[in-house]
XYZ file of C-alpha atoms in Angstrom:
627
model
C -35.601 -27.265 22.694
C -34.607 -26.349 19.160
C -36.494 -27.038 15.920
C -35.397 -29.798 13.604
C -35.898 -29.871 9.886
C -39.526 -29.380 8.928
C -39.727 -32.638 6.997
C -38.357 -34.629 9.944
C -40.869 -33.032 12.217
C -43.662 -33.764 9.781
C -42.713 -37.441 9.712
C -42.814 -37.732 13.465
C -46.552 -38.264 13.882
C -47.104 -41.020 11.343
C -43.860 -42.673 12.323
C -45.072 -42.780 15.915
C -48.372 -44.304 14.768
C -46.522 -46.865 12.706
C -44.289 -47.762 15.588
C -47.320 -48.216 17.808
C -48.894 -50.555 15.318
C -45.707 -52.561 15.044
C -45.298 -52.722 18.823
C -48.892 -53.862 19.187
C -48.039 -56.877 17.092
C -44.511 -57.672 18.259
C -44.902 -56.990 21.992
C -48.223 -58.839 22.386
C -47.754 -62.142 24.059
C -50.832 -63.481 25.825
C -52.816 -66.582 25.176
C -56.103 -67.777 23.873
C -58.616 -69.113 26.297
C -60.084 -72.512 25.504
C -63.401 -73.036 23.885
C -66.253 -71.998 26.172
C -64.083 -69.630 28.159
C -65.955 -66.456 29.044
C -62.857 -64.536 27.889
C -63.811 -65.292 24.348
C -67.574 -65.260 24.697
C -69.416 -63.192 22.098
C -70.585 -59.826 23.376
C -68.006 -59.720 26.151
C -68.086 -56.266 27.765
C -65.133 -54.124 26.649
C -63.249 -52.322 29.415
C -62.651 -48.575 29.109
C -60.201 -46.090 30.582
C -62.127 -46.109 33.858
C -60.914 -49.662 34.444
C -57.374 -48.335 34.755
C -58.200 -46.115 37.718
C -57.940 -48.874 40.382
C -54.467 -49.777 39.088
C -53.295 -46.176 39.264
C -54.901 -45.238 42.598
C -51.987 -46.426 44.690
C -49.663 -44.138 42.677
C -51.813 -41.006 42.646
C -49.217 -38.917 44.525
C -46.463 -39.728 42.026
C -48.913 -39.250 39.167
C -49.777 -35.739 40.410
C -46.062 -34.873 40.513
C -45.628 -36.274 36.975
C -48.591 -34.193 35.818
C -47.113 -31.040 37.273
C -43.690 -31.735 35.738
C -45.359 -32.409 32.377
C -47.206 -29.098 32.450
C -44.053 -27.250 33.499
C -42.083 -28.918 30.713
C -44.725 -28.131 28.183
C -44.719 -24.509 29.211
C -40.921 -24.306 28.962
C -41.028 -25.869 25.508
C -43.750 -23.605 24.222
C -41.878 -20.525 25.379
C -38.849 -21.414 23.276
C -40.305 -20.443 19.838
C -41.450 -17.080 21.210
C -38.019 -16.402 22.679
C -36.392 -17.477 19.394
C -38.598 -15.001 17.582
C -37.597 -12.243 20.008
C -33.888 -13.096 19.540
C -34.198 -12.996 15.718
C -36.149 -9.744 15.718
C -33.702 -8.217 18.198
C -30.735 -9.180 15.998
C -32.509 -7.687 12.968
C -33.012 -4.441 14.903
C -29.423 -4.509 16.249
C -30.672 -4.745 19.864
C -28.696 -6.646 22.530
C -30.021 -10.202 22.830
C -27.530 -11.844 25.257
C -30.072 -11.892 28.049
C -32.710 -13.462 25.800
C -30.237 -16.059 24.625
C -29.354 -16.937 28.231
C -33.029 -17.336 29.091
C -33.527 -19.475 25.994
C -30.584 -21.756 26.951
C -31.944 -21.983 30.516
C -35.361 -22.951 29.175
C -33.861 -25.678 26.939
C -31.866 -27.146 29.833
C -34.773 -26.802 32.244
C -37.188 -28.521 29.865
C -34.692 -31.374 29.391
C -34.212 -31.747 33.139
C -37.944 -31.726 33.819
C -38.465 -34.261 31.038
C -35.855 -36.597 32.451
C -37.288 -36.459 35.937
C -40.771 -36.919 34.637
C -39.791 -39.933 32.543
C -38.072 -41.579 35.523
C -41.053 -41.122 37.773
C -43.377 -42.310 34.994
C -41.262 -45.440 34.401
C -41.225 -46.122 38.154
C -44.943 -45.731 38.300
C -45.424 -48.064 35.353
C -43.215 -50.723 36.949
C -45.209 -50.272 40.156
C -48.493 -50.776 38.273
C -47.113 -53.923 36.627
C -45.813 -55.273 39.972
C -49.065 -54.615 41.767
C -51.094 -56.162 38.984
C -48.912 -59.304 38.868
C -49.148 -59.739 42.610
C -52.905 -59.260 42.552
C -53.393 -61.542 39.571
C -51.088 -64.276 40.915
C -52.849 -64.249 44.272
C -56.163 -64.429 42.558
C -55.132 -67.270 40.297
C -53.996 -69.366 43.262
C -57.436 -68.958 44.827
C -59.558 -69.824 41.819
C -61.935 -72.768 42.113
C -60.331 -76.045 41.020
C -62.988 -76.272 38.285
C -61.388 -73.228 36.587
C -58.086 -75.059 36.285
C -59.922 -78.073 34.842
C -61.167 -76.043 31.916
C -58.436 -73.470 31.282
C -55.044 -74.001 29.682
C -52.002 -73.420 31.841
C -50.359 -71.315 29.112
C -53.361 -68.985 29.076
C -53.134 -68.328 32.787
C -49.379 -67.902 32.693
C -49.453 -65.413 29.855
C -51.947 -63.201 31.656
C -49.553 -62.855 34.568
C -46.555 -62.345 32.282
C -47.110 -60.704 28.947
C -50.551 -59.169 29.484
C -49.423 -57.297 32.584
C -46.289 -56.122 30.717
C -48.504 -54.313 28.188
C -49.873 -52.140 31.023
C -46.404 -50.567 31.275
C -46.815 -48.957 27.887
C -50.278 -47.685 28.816
C -48.771 -45.654 31.651
C -45.527 -44.538 30.016
C -46.694 -44.019 26.434
C -50.444 -43.863 26.801
C -52.211 -41.689 29.301
C -49.579 -39.051 29.899
C -48.668 -38.587 26.273
C -52.331 -37.978 25.557
C -52.654 -35.451 28.376
C -49.378 -33.580 27.883
C -49.812 -33.813 24.121
C -53.150 -32.091 24.429
C -51.542 -29.290 26.456
C -48.790 -28.869 23.911
C -51.218 -28.860 20.980
C -53.512 -26.337 22.589
C -50.620 -24.070 23.602
C -48.954 -24.288 20.223
C -52.205 -23.717 18.406
C -53.010 -20.669 20.507
C -49.571 -19.145 19.882
C -49.815 -19.878 16.159
C -53.186 -18.085 15.962
C -51.658 -15.033 17.609
C -48.675 -15.042 15.221
C -50.646 -15.487 11.974
C -54.237 -16.680 11.796
C -53.982 -17.228 8.033
C -50.999 -19.553 8.335
C -52.709 -21.367 11.175
C -55.775 -21.992 8.966
C -53.507 -23.425 6.269
C -51.804 -25.623 8.877
C -55.087 -26.838 10.390
C -56.385 -28.144 7.062
C -53.410 -30.354 6.388
C -52.752 -31.569 9.922
C -56.370 -32.326 10.714
C -56.722 -34.458 7.654
C -53.603 -36.501 8.353
C -54.237 -36.981 12.062
C -57.918 -37.768 11.599
C -57.008 -40.478 9.101
C -54.434 -41.971 11.461
C -56.758 -41.966 14.470
C -59.536 -43.679 12.513
C -57.221 -46.558 11.702
C -55.491 -46.598 15.083
C -58.855 -47.413 16.629
C -58.679 -50.778 14.928
C -55.496 -51.599 16.752
C -57.306 -52.792 19.858
C -59.068 -55.705 18.197
C -56.123 -56.498 15.998
C -53.722 -56.412 18.896
C -55.998 -58.609 21.025
C -56.173 -61.142 18.218
C -52.384 -61.097 17.921
C -52.118 -61.639 21.700
C -54.423 -64.647 21.551
C -52.603 -66.209 18.654
C -49.206 -65.776 20.257
C -50.664 -67.127 23.491
C -51.977 -70.154 21.697
C -48.429 -70.801 20.478
C -47.141 -70.351 24.042
C -49.646 -72.907 25.302
C -48.531 -75.347 22.631
C -44.906 -74.917 23.677
C -45.781 -75.346 27.325
C -47.738 -78.516 26.531
C -44.880 -80.033 24.611
C -42.170 -79.147 27.092
C -44.172 -80.493 30.065
C -44.425 -83.858 28.299
C -41.044 -83.851 26.575
C -40.080 -87.348 27.802
C -43.271 -88.872 26.478
C -42.823 -87.018 23.170
C -39.212 -88.217 22.816
C -40.189 -91.812 23.633
C -43.007 -91.728 21.046
C -40.690 -90.113 18.465
C -43.309 -87.387 18.091
C -40.946 -84.394 18.058
C -41.716 -83.517 14.447
C -45.489 -83.768 14.956
C -45.365 -81.563 18.037
C -43.053 -79.133 16.279
C -45.556 -78.988 13.411
C -48.360 -78.202 15.872
C -46.277 -75.396 17.406
C -45.412 -74.215 13.902
C -49.096 -74.005 12.981
C -49.724 -71.869 16.033
C -46.773 -69.702 15.089
C -48.218 -69.320 11.641
C -51.498 -68.083 13.009
C -49.551 -65.528 15.163
C -47.683 -64.489 11.993
C -50.940 -63.976 10.151
C -52.268 -61.862 12.943
C -49.098 -59.791 12.932
C -49.425 -59.248 9.192
C -52.939 -57.872 9.641
C -51.544 -55.272 12.011
C -48.650 -54.592 9.640
C -51.063 -53.930 6.776
C -52.817 -51.281 8.784
C -49.522 -49.783 9.721
C -48.312 -49.767 6.087
C -51.500 -48.015 4.971
C -51.662 -45.420 7.757
C -48.019 -44.382 7.764
C -47.475 -43.191 4.206
C -50.805 -41.409 3.887
C -50.262 -39.563 7.169
C -46.693 -38.688 6.172
C -47.747 -37.233 2.840
C -50.543 -35.247 4.401
C -48.508 -33.695 7.209
C -45.395 -33.071 5.084
C -47.692 -31.386 2.611
C -48.876 -29.115 5.417
C -45.245 -28.189 6.247
C -44.479 -27.389 2.644
C -47.626 -25.363 2.319
C -46.789 -23.376 5.463
C -43.270 -22.716 4.145
C -44.656 -21.602 0.808
C -47.415 -19.411 2.090
C -45.256 -18.129 4.977
C -42.392 -17.261 2.599
C -44.819 -15.275 0.451
C -46.152 -13.390 3.461
C -42.573 -12.551 4.634
C -41.825 -11.266 1.114
C -44.954 -9.129 1.319
C -43.861 -7.748 4.705
C -46.979 -9.158 6.384
C -44.908 -11.086 8.883
C -41.231 -11.066 9.821
C -38.646 -13.781 9.379
C -38.745 -14.214 13.163
C -42.481 -14.727 12.995
C -42.088 -17.462 10.321
C -39.281 -19.218 12.217
C -41.322 -19.109 15.417
C -44.367 -20.388 13.556
C -42.445 -23.303 12.048
C -41.084 -24.175 15.481
C -44.602 -24.069 16.906
C -45.745 -26.228 14.060
C -43.145 -28.737 15.162
C -44.496 -28.566 18.724
C -47.969 -29.079 17.276
C -47.149 -32.050 15.019
C -44.884 -33.893 17.370
C -47.461 -34.147 20.236
C -50.095 -35.133 17.710
C -47.921 -37.958 16.492
C -47.258 -38.946 20.096
C -50.960 -38.819 20.791
C -51.652 -41.182 17.869
C -48.929 -43.482 19.228
C -50.401 -43.210 22.700
C -53.878 -43.938 21.435
C -52.603 -47.132 19.837
C -50.816 -48.069 23.024
C -53.968 -47.434 24.994
C -55.997 -49.692 22.708
C -53.374 -52.444 22.968
C -53.156 -52.058 26.748
C -56.930 -52.013 27.176
C -57.086 -55.257 25.225
C -54.607 -56.806 27.680
C -56.376 -55.205 30.627
C -59.642 -56.797 29.502
C -57.990 -60.231 29.603
C -56.666 -59.496 33.086
C -60.072 -58.232 34.255
C -61.733 -61.334 32.882
C -59.686 -63.539 35.175
C -60.083 -61.194 38.143
C -63.817 -61.265 37.634
C -63.911 -65.010 38.251
C -64.999 -65.499 41.912
C -62.340 -67.048 44.031
C -62.817 -70.325 45.866
C -65.226 -69.787 48.726
C -66.718 -66.549 47.409
C -70.044 -68.310 46.937
C -69.966 -70.265 50.220
C -73.296 -70.382 51.901
C -73.562 -68.315 55.069
C -73.782 -70.272 58.298
C -75.432 -69.152 61.513
C -72.281 -70.057 63.453
C -68.872 -70.136 61.772
C -66.773 -72.978 63.128
C -63.298 -71.676 63.852
C -62.293 -74.307 66.405
C -61.512 -77.915 65.706
C -64.615 -80.073 65.154
C -65.350 -82.730 67.716
C -65.660 -86.358 66.723
C -69.192 -87.608 67.416
C -69.722 -91.277 68.068
C -70.762 -93.710 65.297
C -73.427 -96.336 65.756
C -70.717 -98.715 66.939
C -69.551 -96.322 69.607
C -66.343 -95.121 67.849
C -66.029 -91.390 67.146
C -66.748 -90.449 63.520
C -64.115 -88.388 61.673
C -65.638 -88.304 58.170
C -69.209 -89.051 57.202
C -70.704 -89.329 53.720
C -74.470 -89.082 53.939
C -76.277 -89.850 50.639
C -73.733 -87.827 48.732
C -74.334 -87.053 45.071
C -71.878 -85.217 42.772
C -71.522 -84.271 39.163
C -69.110 -81.884 37.430
C -70.740 -78.833 35.837
C -72.619 -79.896 32.788
C -71.469 -83.493 33.195
C -73.168 -86.773 34.051
C -73.469 -87.999 37.660
C -70.168 -89.165 39.138
C -71.377 -90.193 42.614
C -74.874 -91.389 43.574
C -76.217 -91.822 47.095
C -72.804 -92.538 48.602
C -73.025 -93.213 52.348
C -70.419 -94.499 54.726
C -68.600 -93.413 57.894
C -64.844 -93.233 58.607
C -64.353 -93.770 62.366
C -61.656 -91.583 63.930
C -58.277 -93.230 64.407
C -58.983 -96.007 61.872
C -57.850 -96.809 58.343
C -60.522 -96.860 55.595
C -59.661 -97.908 52.055
C -61.602 -97.011 48.938
C -61.314 -99.587 46.162
C -63.086 -100.303 42.896
C -62.642 -100.154 39.140
C -61.196 -97.067 37.441
C -63.767 -94.307 37.147
C -65.771 -95.510 40.145
C -65.377 -92.119 41.867
C -62.719 -92.910 44.467
C -60.468 -89.905 43.948
C -63.546 -87.666 43.645
C -64.505 -88.575 47.212
C -61.163 -87.234 48.502
C -61.591 -84.063 46.430
C -64.978 -83.519 48.077
C -63.490 -83.932 51.530
C -60.921 -81.262 50.704
C -63.712 -79.094 49.223
C -61.986 -78.805 45.869
C -65.573 -79.311 44.783
C -68.789 -79.176 46.730
C -71.302 -82.015 46.869
C -74.334 -81.498 44.612
C -76.564 -83.579 46.875
C -76.491 -85.037 50.338
C -74.154 -84.046 53.106
C -70.418 -84.543 53.848
C -69.334 -83.975 57.454
C -66.010 -83.642 59.209
C -66.253 -84.232 62.938
C -70.048 -83.954 62.703
C -69.946 -80.565 60.980
C -71.054 -80.112 57.366
C -67.860 -79.182 55.507
C -69.731 -76.374 53.763
C -70.209 -74.702 57.150
C -66.445 -74.775 57.878
C -64.051 -72.077 56.660
C -61.852 -73.789 54.080
C -58.666 -72.909 55.966
C -60.081 -74.477 59.136
C -61.192 -77.533 57.201
C -57.881 -78.057 55.415
C -55.924 -77.521 58.630
C -57.508 -80.807 59.802
C -56.575 -82.625 56.610
C -53.413 -83.887 55.011
C -53.783 -84.629 51.307
C -51.463 -86.562 49.097
C -52.335 -86.539 45.407
C -52.001 -89.547 43.154
C -49.305 -87.837 41.120
C -47.435 -86.775 44.321
C -46.210 -83.542 42.757
C -42.806 -82.368 43.853
C -41.890 -78.708 43.265
C -38.621 -77.677 41.607
C -36.236 -76.524 44.306
C -34.690 -78.018 47.372
C -35.806 -80.760 49.704
C -36.294 -78.196 52.465
C -38.420 -75.895 50.242
C -40.722 -78.796 49.375
C -41.236 -79.740 52.987
C -41.854 -76.182 54.186
C -44.867 -75.745 51.876
C -47.228 -77.054 54.538
C -45.308 -75.831 57.583
C -43.189 -72.748 56.742
C -42.009 -72.330 60.358
C -40.801 -75.901 60.864
C -37.239 -76.283 62.103
C -34.592 -78.405 60.377
C -34.835 -80.856 63.244
C -38.558 -81.289 62.631
C -37.963 -81.700 58.910
C -35.433 -84.425 59.501
C -37.752 -86.147 61.978
C -40.600 -86.290 59.531
C -38.297 -87.615 56.835
C -37.250 -90.392 59.165
C -40.927 -91.067 59.895
C -41.493 -91.966 56.228
C -38.125 -93.696 55.706
C -36.597 -90.831 53.709
C -33.867 -89.719 56.123
C -31.256 -90.830 53.632
C -32.244 -88.003 51.216
C -30.761 -85.404 53.527
C -27.782 -87.566 54.453
C -26.520 -88.819 51.128
C -25.637 -85.344 49.757
C -23.334 -82.763 51.295
C -26.038 -80.096 50.872
C -28.293 -81.897 53.335
C -31.826 -80.498 53.285
C -30.691 -78.001 50.663
C -30.216 -80.785 48.054
C -32.041 -80.110 44.811
C -34.888 -82.462 43.861
C -35.110 -81.362 40.190
C -38.023 -80.183 38.025
C -41.070 -82.211 39.182
C -38.822 -84.227 41.498
C -37.009 -85.875 38.597
C -33.951 -86.497 40.755
C -36.031 -88.699 43.115
C -37.433 -92.151 42.496
C -41.182 -92.702 42.233
C -41.334 -94.113 45.730
C -39.323 -91.251 47.123
C -41.656 -88.731 45.567
C -44.691 -90.466 47.073
C -43.161 -90.606 50.551
C -41.947 -86.999 50.286
C -45.497 -85.969 49.539
C -46.676 -87.826 52.649
C -43.895 -86.222 54.747
C -45.022 -82.816 53.479
C -48.620 -83.504 54.552
C -47.523 -84.831 57.939
C -45.562 -81.732 58.821
C -48.773 -79.773 59.472
C -49.834 -82.448 61.954
C -53.334 -83.161 60.533
C -55.557 -85.665 62.359
C -57.034 -86.906 59.075
C -54.797 -88.058 56.187
C -56.140 -88.522 52.637
C -53.946 -90.671 50.393
C -54.853 -91.022 46.711
C -53.222 -94.108 45.129
C -50.034 -93.893 47.222
C -48.539 -97.034 45.653
C -49.316 -96.277 42.015
C -46.444 -97.075 39.704
C -44.206 -98.443 42.480
C -42.175 -101.617 42.342
C -42.527 -104.219 45.082
C -39.599 -102.896 47.127
C -40.828 -99.297 47.044
C -44.348 -100.459 47.734
C -43.150 -102.299 50.837
C -41.217 -99.177 51.991
C -44.310 -97.020 51.445
C -46.486 -99.459 53.311
C -44.131 -99.280 56.298
C -44.299 -95.457 56.072
C -48.102 -95.541 56.025
C -48.129 -97.888 59.020
C -45.896 -95.504 60.883
C -47.975 -92.408 60.161
C -51.300 -94.180 60.777
C -50.671 -94.091 64.515
C -53.116 -91.685 66.146
C -54.430 -90.573 62.752
C -57.490 -91.226 60.626
C -56.563 -92.508 57.134
C -58.751 -92.511 54.071
C -56.884 -94.259 51.314
C -57.690 -94.750 47.625
C -56.017 -97.947 46.379
C -55.792 -99.991 43.255
C -53.341 -102.399 44.766
C -55.287 -104.287 47.388
C -52.097 -105.634 48.942
C -51.584 -102.208 50.545
C -55.011 -102.149 52.218
C -55.856 -105.773 53.070
C -55.249 -104.931 56.727
C -57.445 -101.799 56.638
C -60.063 -101.489 59.371
C -62.691 -100.897 56.713
C -62.797 -101.282 52.948
C -65.426 -99.454 50.891
C -66.024 -100.961 47.437
C -67.232 -98.443 44.838
C -68.703 -99.249 41.463
C -70.274 -96.784 39.052
C -70.338 -94.016 41.654
C -72.187 -96.106 44.223
C -71.144 -97.987 47.313
C -71.267 -101.643 46.324
C -70.049 -103.146 49.592
C -68.378 -102.328 52.908
C -66.353 -104.540 55.248
C -62.930 -106.008 55.922
C -60.846 -107.905 53.456
C -61.920 -111.266 54.756
C -65.578 -110.268 54.839
C -65.572 -108.842 51.382
C -63.965 -111.809 49.732
C -67.084 -113.707 50.826
C -69.842 -111.087 50.451
C -68.770 -108.968 47.468
C -68.348 -110.587 44.023
C -66.701 -107.402 42.678
C -64.113 -107.280 45.519
C -63.445 -110.981 45.136
C -62.859 -110.452 41.384
C -60.406 -107.633 42.090
C -58.612 -109.665 44.742
C -58.469 -112.722 42.461
C -56.876 -110.734 39.607
C -54.253 -109.481 42.051
C -53.601 -113.056 43.335
C -54.736 -112.203 46.843
C -57.288 -114.976 46.916
C -57.705 -118.276 45.054
């Protein structure tokens, strides 16, 4: 390596610090957690460098190689000023220097080769850290309790997987190793400078220490500033995600300008956060530049005087200036690395906050015997086997009012039970409790005679097929949507289950067959087709109990009739628990449970309830099912 102009070298450290500050603002793209999120709770524990160790452990072999290459490269670089001094002194004394020049060239080339290999391994390690973190975080997010999704914004969770993990790359490539190798370079250069001329080194130390100390003091603020910038940009990301996910509603309501103004306000907050970082950058950079350039000029002045006084040689001064370059450049890189570390640790804290949330099932109560086989169906009082039993079940959401109170009823195996009642009566909540999306807060819920809290969740859900009210369809192909519940199903099985719910035409009307695209959210399908596709998806796993939440919501009469036929077909040899607003779809149910205000108001068949339940008769009258 050869020395550049002293002024350029002097500018390197503050410029690096300035670049770090700018990058902390521009590259940050995470999101703000909603109010009450522990991620923003006052006094939240700040993570330190020790929190990085688990992320680096899998790459410790490569990291050791990178460390060795860094030390070898530093040694090769530090030897160059001393060889340059020997060449200059040899030329002054008319001694042959060809051998020294060859060694110097070899050192330059060797240092460059070592640096290139080190940088590649370091980049590969950084990408590996990001990949591993994203996999770990994505897997954790998909296992969080449903209550966490209820209170967090989607944009916040997405940004932690995307932009927050990206910031870890800079921690590895520009953070840890630049600090370590920079320390080696600084110590080596400082030692050589002391040997060359202690007086000049003292002059250098005064100027450099002042400039770097000032820069480090302000770089420490980058962590909080960068975190704030991440949160503001993330808030904007969440606003964009919210608007795009409801773009049809926004267009229909002619609310584009209002939503754009909301996003613009979030963008303005991100802009303000970026300006705060820029102000620190603008203040640190010039002061550090003046301080360190002053040190260079002082070294040149004092060094020139000492050469003139024959205290040191020209070769000594040139070597000293080159060593000063090797001292200042790593210091600048260290300041840059320190800022990157602060930014990365801010992102890491957001990642760790999500990973610290216990996954679903982590707090499950221990059971004396874990049920890994299928539950048996005990007999009900009437002699029929019981599939699902609600025994004095209470439930409330955390911090909320009671949703269910003393709910008791039994779903006999192989029968069809309908849940009806006014909106907000707790019907959909009952299905969520069966699936253990939430746990009961009182009473007992049993599947096949076993408390669902004593069943492993996988074993429980293997017995259940669940179709949500919104019947979500994932972007992709028809085949991909069906394989979610049964990844090993053959095309023949997929076509059979489509025929079972009267959807065989979806694979027949397009040349792509099962590979036909269904669009984002199933937009290329009708509402009835989305509902029946969701049922087909649930049926593929062959569950004995099927939970249907409002399967006929928002369907016209023709699609409702088609869905009723599909339900009749799949009801054979299965237990159905159906939430329904349209009583026409459940009038022939074996049992109808009427809910009101979170309580069971009545139980019976359609004909019985029209006589015994005023609420059911009112609902049936409004839907013209009775007169």
